Coordinates of C-alpha atoms and ligand atoms in Angstrom, one line a residue:
X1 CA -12.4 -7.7 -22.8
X2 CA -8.8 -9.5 -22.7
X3 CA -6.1 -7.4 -24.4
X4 CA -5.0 -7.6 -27.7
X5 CA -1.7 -9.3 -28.7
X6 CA -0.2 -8.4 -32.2
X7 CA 3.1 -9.4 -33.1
X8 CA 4.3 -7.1 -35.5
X9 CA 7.0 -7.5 -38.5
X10 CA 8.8 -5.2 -40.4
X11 CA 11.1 -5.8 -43.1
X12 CA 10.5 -3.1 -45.7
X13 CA 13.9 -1.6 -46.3
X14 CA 16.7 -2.1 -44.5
X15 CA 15.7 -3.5 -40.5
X16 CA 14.7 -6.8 -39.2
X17 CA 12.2 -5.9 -36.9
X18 CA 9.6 -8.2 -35.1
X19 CA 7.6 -6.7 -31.9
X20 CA 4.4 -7.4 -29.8
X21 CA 2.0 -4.8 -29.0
X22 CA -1.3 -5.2 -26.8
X23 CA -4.4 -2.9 -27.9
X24 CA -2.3 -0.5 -29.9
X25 CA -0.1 1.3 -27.5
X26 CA 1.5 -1.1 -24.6
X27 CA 4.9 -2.5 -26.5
X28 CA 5.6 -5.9 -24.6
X29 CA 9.1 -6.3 -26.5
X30 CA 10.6 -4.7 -29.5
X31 CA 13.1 -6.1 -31.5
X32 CA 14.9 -4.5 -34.0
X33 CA 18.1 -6.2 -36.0
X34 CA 19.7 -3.2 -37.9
X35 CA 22.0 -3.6 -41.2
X36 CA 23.3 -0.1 -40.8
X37 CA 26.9 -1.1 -40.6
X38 CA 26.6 -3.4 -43.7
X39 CA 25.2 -0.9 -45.9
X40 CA 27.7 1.9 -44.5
X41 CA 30.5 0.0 -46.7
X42 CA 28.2 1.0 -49.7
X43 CA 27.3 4.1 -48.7
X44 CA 23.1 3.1 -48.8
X45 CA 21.2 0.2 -49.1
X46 CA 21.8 -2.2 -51.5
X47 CA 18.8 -4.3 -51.8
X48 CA 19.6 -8.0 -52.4
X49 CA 22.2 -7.3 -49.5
X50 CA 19.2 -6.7 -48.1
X51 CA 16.8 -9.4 -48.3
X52 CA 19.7 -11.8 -47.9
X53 CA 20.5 -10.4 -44.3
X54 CA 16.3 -9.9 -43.7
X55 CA 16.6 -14.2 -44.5
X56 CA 19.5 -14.4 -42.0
X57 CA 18.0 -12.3 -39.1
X58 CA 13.7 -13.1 -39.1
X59 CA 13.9 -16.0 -37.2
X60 CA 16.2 -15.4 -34.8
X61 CA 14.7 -11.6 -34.3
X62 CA 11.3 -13.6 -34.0
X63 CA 12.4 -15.9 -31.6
X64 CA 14.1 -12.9 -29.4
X65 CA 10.7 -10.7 -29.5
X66 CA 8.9 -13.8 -28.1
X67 CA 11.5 -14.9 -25.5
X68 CA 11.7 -10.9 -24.1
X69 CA 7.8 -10.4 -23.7
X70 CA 8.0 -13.6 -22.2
X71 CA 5.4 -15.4 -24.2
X72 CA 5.0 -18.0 -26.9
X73 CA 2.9 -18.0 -30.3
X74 CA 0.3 -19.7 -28.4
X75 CA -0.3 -15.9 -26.6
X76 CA -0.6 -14.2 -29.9
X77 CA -3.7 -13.5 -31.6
X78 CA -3.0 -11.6 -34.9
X79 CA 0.0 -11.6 -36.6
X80 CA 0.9 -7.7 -38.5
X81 CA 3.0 -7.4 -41.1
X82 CA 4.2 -4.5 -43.7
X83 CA 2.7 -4.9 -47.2
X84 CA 4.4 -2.1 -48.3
X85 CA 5.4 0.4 -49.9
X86 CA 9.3 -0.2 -49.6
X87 CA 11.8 -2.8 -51.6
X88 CA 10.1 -5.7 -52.9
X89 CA 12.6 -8.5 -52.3
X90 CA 13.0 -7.2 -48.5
X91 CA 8.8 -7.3 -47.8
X92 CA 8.6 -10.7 -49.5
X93 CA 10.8 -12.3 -46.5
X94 CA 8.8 -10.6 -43.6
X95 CA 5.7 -11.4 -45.5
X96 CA 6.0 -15.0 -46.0
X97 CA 7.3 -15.1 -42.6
X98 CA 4.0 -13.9 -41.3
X99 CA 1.8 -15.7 -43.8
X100 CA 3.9 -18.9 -42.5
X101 CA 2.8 -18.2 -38.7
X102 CA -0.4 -17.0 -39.4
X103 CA -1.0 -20.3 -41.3
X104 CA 0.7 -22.5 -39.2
X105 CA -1.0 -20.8 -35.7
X106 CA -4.1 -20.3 -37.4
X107 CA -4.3 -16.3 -36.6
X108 CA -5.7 -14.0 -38.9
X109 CA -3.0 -11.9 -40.6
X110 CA -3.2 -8.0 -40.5
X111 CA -1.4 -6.4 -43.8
X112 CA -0.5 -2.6 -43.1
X113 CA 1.0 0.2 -44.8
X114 CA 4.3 1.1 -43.7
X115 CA 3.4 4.9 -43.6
X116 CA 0.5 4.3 -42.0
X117 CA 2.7 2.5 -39.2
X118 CA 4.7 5.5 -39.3
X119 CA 1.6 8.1 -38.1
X120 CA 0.8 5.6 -35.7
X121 CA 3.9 4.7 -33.9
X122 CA 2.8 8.3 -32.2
X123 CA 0.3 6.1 -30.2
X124 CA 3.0 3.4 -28.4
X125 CA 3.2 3.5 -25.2
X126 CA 0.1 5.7 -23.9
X127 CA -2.3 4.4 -21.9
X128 CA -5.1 3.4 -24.7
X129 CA -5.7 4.5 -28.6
X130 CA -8.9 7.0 -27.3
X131 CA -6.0 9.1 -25.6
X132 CA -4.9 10.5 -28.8
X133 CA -7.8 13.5 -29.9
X134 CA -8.9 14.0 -33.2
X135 CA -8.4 15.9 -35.5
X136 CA -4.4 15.0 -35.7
X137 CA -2.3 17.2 -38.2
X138 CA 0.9 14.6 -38.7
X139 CA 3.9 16.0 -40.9
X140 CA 5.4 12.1 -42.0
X141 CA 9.3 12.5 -42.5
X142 CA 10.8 9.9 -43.6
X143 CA 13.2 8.6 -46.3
X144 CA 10.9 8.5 -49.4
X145 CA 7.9 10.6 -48.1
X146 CA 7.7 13.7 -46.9
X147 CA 3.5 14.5 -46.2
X148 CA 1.0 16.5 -44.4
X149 CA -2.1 14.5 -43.3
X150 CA -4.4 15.5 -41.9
X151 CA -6.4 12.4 -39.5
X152 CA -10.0 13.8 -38.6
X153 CA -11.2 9.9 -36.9
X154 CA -8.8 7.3 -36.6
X155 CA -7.1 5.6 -40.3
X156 CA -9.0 8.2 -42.6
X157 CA -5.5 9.8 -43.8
X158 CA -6.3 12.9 -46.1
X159 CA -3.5 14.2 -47.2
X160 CA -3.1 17.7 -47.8
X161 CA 0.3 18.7 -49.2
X162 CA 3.3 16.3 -50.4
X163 CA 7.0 16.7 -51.7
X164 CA 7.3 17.5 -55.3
X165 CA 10.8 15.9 -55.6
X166 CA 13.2 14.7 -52.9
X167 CA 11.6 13.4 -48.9
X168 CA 13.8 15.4 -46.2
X169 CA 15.4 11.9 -45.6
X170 CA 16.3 11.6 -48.8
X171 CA 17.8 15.3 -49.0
X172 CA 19.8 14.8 -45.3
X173 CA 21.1 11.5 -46.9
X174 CA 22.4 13.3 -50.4
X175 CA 23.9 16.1 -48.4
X176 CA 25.8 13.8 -46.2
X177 CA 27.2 12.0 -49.1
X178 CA 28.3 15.5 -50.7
X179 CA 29.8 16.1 -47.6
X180 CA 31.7 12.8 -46.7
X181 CA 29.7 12.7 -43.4
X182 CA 28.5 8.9 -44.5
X183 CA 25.0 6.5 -44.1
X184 CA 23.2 6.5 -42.5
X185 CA 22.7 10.6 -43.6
X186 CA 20.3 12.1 -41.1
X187 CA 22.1 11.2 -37.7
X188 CA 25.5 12.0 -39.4
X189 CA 24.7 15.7 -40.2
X190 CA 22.9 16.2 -37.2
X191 CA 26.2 15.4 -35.2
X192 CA 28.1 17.3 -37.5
X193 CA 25.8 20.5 -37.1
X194 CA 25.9 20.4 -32.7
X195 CA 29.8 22.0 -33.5
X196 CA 28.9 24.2 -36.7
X197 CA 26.9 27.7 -37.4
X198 CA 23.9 27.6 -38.3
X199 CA 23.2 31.1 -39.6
X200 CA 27.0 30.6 -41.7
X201 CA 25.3 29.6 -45.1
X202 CA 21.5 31.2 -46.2
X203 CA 20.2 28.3 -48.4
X204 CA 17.3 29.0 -49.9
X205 CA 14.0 28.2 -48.0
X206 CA 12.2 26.9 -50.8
X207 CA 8.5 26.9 -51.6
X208 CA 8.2 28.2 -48.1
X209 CA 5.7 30.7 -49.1
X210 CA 3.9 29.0 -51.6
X211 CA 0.5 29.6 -50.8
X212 CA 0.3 25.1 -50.6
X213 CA 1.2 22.9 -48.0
X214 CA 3.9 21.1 -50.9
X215 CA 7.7 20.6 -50.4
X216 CA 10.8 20.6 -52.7
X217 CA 14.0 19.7 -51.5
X218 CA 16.0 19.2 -54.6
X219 CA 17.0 23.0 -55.0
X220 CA 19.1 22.9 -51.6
X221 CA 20.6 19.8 -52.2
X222 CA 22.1 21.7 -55.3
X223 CA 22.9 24.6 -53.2
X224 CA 25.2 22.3 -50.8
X225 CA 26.6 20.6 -53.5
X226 CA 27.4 23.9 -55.4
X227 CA 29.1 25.5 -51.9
X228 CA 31.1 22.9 -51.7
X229 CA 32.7 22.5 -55.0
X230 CA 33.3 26.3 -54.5
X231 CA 36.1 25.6 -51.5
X232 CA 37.7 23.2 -54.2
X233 CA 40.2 21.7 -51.6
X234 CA 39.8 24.1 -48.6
X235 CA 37.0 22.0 -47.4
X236 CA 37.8 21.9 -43.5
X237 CA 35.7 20.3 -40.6
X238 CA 35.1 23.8 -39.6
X239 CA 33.3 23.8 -42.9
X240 CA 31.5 21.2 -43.4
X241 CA 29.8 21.3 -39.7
X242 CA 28.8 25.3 -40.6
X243 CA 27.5 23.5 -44.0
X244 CA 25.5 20.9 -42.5
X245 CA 24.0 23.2 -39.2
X246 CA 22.9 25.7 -42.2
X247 CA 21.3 22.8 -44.1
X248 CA 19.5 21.2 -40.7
X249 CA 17.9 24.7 -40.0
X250 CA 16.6 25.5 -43.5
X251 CA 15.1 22.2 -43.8
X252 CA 13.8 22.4 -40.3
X253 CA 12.4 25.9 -41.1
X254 CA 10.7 24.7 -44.5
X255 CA 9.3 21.3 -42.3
X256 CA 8.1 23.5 -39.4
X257 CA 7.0 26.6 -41.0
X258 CA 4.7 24.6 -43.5
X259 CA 3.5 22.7 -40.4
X260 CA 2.9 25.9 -38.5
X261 CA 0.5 27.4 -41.9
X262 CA -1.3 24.3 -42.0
X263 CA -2.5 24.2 -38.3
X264 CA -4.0 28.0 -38.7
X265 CA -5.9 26.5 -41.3
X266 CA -6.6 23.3 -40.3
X267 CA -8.7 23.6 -36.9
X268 CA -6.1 20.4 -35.1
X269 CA -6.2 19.2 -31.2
X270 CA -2.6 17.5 -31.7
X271 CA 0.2 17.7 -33.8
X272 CA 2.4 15.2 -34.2
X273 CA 6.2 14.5 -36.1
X274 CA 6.5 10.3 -37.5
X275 CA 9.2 8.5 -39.6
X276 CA 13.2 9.2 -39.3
X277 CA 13.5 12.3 -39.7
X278 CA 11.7 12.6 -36.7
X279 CA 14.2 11.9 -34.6
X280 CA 15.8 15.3 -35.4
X281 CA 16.6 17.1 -32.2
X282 CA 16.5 20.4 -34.1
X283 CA 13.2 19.4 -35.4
X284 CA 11.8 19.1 -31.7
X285 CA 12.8 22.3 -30.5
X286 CA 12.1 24.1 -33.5
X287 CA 8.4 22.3 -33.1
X288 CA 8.2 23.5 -29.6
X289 CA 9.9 27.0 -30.4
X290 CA 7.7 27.8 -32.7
X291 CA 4.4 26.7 -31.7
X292 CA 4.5 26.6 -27.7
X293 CA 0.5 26.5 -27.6
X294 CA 0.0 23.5 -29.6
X295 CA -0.6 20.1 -28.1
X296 CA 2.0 17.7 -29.8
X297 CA 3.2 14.2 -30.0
X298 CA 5.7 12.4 -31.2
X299 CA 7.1 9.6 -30.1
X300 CA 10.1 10.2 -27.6
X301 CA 11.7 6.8 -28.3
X302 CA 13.9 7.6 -30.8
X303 CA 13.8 3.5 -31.9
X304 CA 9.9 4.0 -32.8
X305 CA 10.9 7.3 -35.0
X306 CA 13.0 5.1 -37.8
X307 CA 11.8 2.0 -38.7
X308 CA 10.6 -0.1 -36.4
X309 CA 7.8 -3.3 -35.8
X310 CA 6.0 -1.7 -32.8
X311 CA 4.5 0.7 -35.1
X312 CA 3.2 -1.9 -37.6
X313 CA 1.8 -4.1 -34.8
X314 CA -0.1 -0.8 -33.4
X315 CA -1.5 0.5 -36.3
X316 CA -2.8 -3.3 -37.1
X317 CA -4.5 -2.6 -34.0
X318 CA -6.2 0.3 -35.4
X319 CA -7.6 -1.5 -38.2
X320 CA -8.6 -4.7 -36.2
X321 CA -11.0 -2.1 -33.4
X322 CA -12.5 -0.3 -36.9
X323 CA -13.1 -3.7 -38.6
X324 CA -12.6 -7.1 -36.3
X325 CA -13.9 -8.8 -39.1
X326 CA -11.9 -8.1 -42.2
X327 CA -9.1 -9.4 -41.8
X328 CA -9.2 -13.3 -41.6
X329 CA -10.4 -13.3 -45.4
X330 CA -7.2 -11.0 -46.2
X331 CA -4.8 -14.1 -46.3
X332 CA -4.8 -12.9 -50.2
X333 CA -2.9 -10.2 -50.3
X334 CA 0.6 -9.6 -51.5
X335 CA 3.5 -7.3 -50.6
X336 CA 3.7 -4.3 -52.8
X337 CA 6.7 -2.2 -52.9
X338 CA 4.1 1.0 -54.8
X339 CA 1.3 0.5 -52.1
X340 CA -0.4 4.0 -51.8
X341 CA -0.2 5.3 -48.4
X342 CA -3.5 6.6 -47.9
X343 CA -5.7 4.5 -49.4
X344 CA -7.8 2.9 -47.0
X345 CA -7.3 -0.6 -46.7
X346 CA -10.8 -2.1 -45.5
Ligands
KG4_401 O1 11.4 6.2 -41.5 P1 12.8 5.7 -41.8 O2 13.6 5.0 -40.8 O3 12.8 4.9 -43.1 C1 11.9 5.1 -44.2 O4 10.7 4.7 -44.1 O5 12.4 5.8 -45.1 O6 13.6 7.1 -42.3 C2 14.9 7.0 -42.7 C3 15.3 8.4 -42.9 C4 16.8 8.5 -43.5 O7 16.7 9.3 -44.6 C5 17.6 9.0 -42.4 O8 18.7 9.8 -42.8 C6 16.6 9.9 -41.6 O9 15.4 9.2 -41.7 N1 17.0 10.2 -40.2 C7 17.2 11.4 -39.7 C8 17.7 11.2 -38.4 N2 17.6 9.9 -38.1 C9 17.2 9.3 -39.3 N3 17.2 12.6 -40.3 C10 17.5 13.7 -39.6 N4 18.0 13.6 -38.3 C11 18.0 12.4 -37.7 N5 18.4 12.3 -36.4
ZN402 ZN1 10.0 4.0 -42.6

């Protein structure tokens, strides 16, 4: 059987991204056009800054994906893209862009969740999908979710504990504002942390021991904010690096200890770390501190932890070898910024 080439795009929050993937796992090219240093003026993404840039960049990013792998449309044969869930005026331009090619190429179009893309960008660059063995425990940290699913066969998601408030993303990029450490928040505190203590501050480990697999980040983000105001204006770098380490390692704790509970119940072969938040070095080596006998994955590219195409061309993949059929009737769906995560799409 000939491989499998999906060209993948991704525009549901704030990347132009457009990559091809063959059978799932072998990324060709990669392409990802990031607005980081527009939406650091506003401190986060504003979203018609957004879809304006998303207009500016698709074709070009597009055209660069095709001109890396060496190929033309004519090699293709699916187009991927993200139906949601993320900010509605950003997936309209990646989505008409791939309902254009599909169209105009005549390929059948694969619509994916972006979350979805997220557990699977865990499967790029191995050597086929059947590497991977089932059942998978993913913990899916990202910006707006913060999950434990559990995968028993490949694309049936069950999800067994959630965040009852803030994602970690969302917590990392709150205490970063508190602190003046800027946006993007995640890689800004984790810089700030390398020079600061992390045992300085005890935040509270919430809901650690809750008997559930659920999260709640709110309550620290509180605690930062109500350290800080108690320096007034004594607030040195010294400071805010000890502030930030002690905030890295209670959220790491909370992500890693949960993950931990849930693997003694949940018989697992792999465990595996997806979305940004993944790409927290602490994270790693708490992962590998704390459980050494576990067989884990996640995706050492730090460019397929954050947003990314490759991921939404490789899950599209996933869907295609469960159902080759169902998608060349799907031209009628629509991008939608709610889309649930785990609801299976065939
Ligand atoms: O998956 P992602 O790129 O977008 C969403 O789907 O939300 O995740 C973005 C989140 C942001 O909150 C960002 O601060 C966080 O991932 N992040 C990190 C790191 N890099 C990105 N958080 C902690 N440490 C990092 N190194
Ligand atoms: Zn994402």
């Amino acid at each position: 059987m000939n491989a499998l080439k999906i060209l993948g795009i991704e525009t549901s929050c704030d990347e132009t991204a457009v990559a091809i993937v063959e059978d799932g796992v072998n990324v060709i090219s990669s392409v990802i056009a990031s607005q980081i240093d527009l939406h650091a003026k506003t401190g986060g993404v504003v979203p018609e800054v957004a879809a304006r840039e998303h207009v500016l960049k698709i074709i070009p990013v597009i055209d660069e994906a095709l001109k890396k792998g060496n190929l033309d449309f004519h090699d293709i044969d699916a187009i991927a893209v993200t139906q949601g869930p993320g900010l509605l005026s950003s997936l309209i331009i990646g989505y008409t862009a791939a309902l254009t090619l599909s169209k105009s190429l005549n390929l059948p179009i694969i619509p994916v969740n972006h979350i979805a893309g997220h557990i699977y960008s865990n499967w790029l660059d191995l050597n086929s999908i059947d590497e991977v063995e089932y059942p998978v425990l993913v913990l899916t940290v990202s910006g707006g979710h913060n999950d434990l699913v559990l995968l028993e066969s490949p694309l049936e998601f069950k999800l067994i504990g959630e965040t009852l408030d803030d994602a970690a993303g969302e917590a990392f990029d709150k205490t970063a504002r508190i602190l003046g450490l800027g946006y993007p928040g995640g890689p800004a505190i984790s810089k700030a942390a390398e020079n600061g203590n992390p045992h300085a501050y005890a935040f509270p480990r919430a809901m650690l021991n809750s008997g559930d697999f659920n999260f709640s980040f709110s309550g620290l983000k509180t605690a930062v904010l109500q350290t800080v105001e108690k320096f007034e204006n004594n607030l040195n770098q010294q400071k805010i690096n000890d502030i930030a380490a002690s905030f890295q390692e209670c959220v790491c704790e909370i992500l890693i200890g949960k993950l931990r509970k849930a693997t003694e119940k949940y018989n697992v072969n792999e465990v595996h770390l997806a979305g940004g938040v993944s790409a927290n070095s602490r994270l790693r080596e708490m992962l590998q501190e704390k459980m050494p006998n576990k067989k884990f994955r996640y995706t050492n590219k730090l460019s397929y932890c954050t947003d990314n195409a490759a991921m939404i061309a490789g899950v599209a993949y996933q869907y295609h070898m469960k159902n080759p059929d169902s998608y060349s009737k799907n031209t009628e769906a629509k991008p939608d910024p709610q889309l649930e995560p785990y609801q299976n799409q065939i």
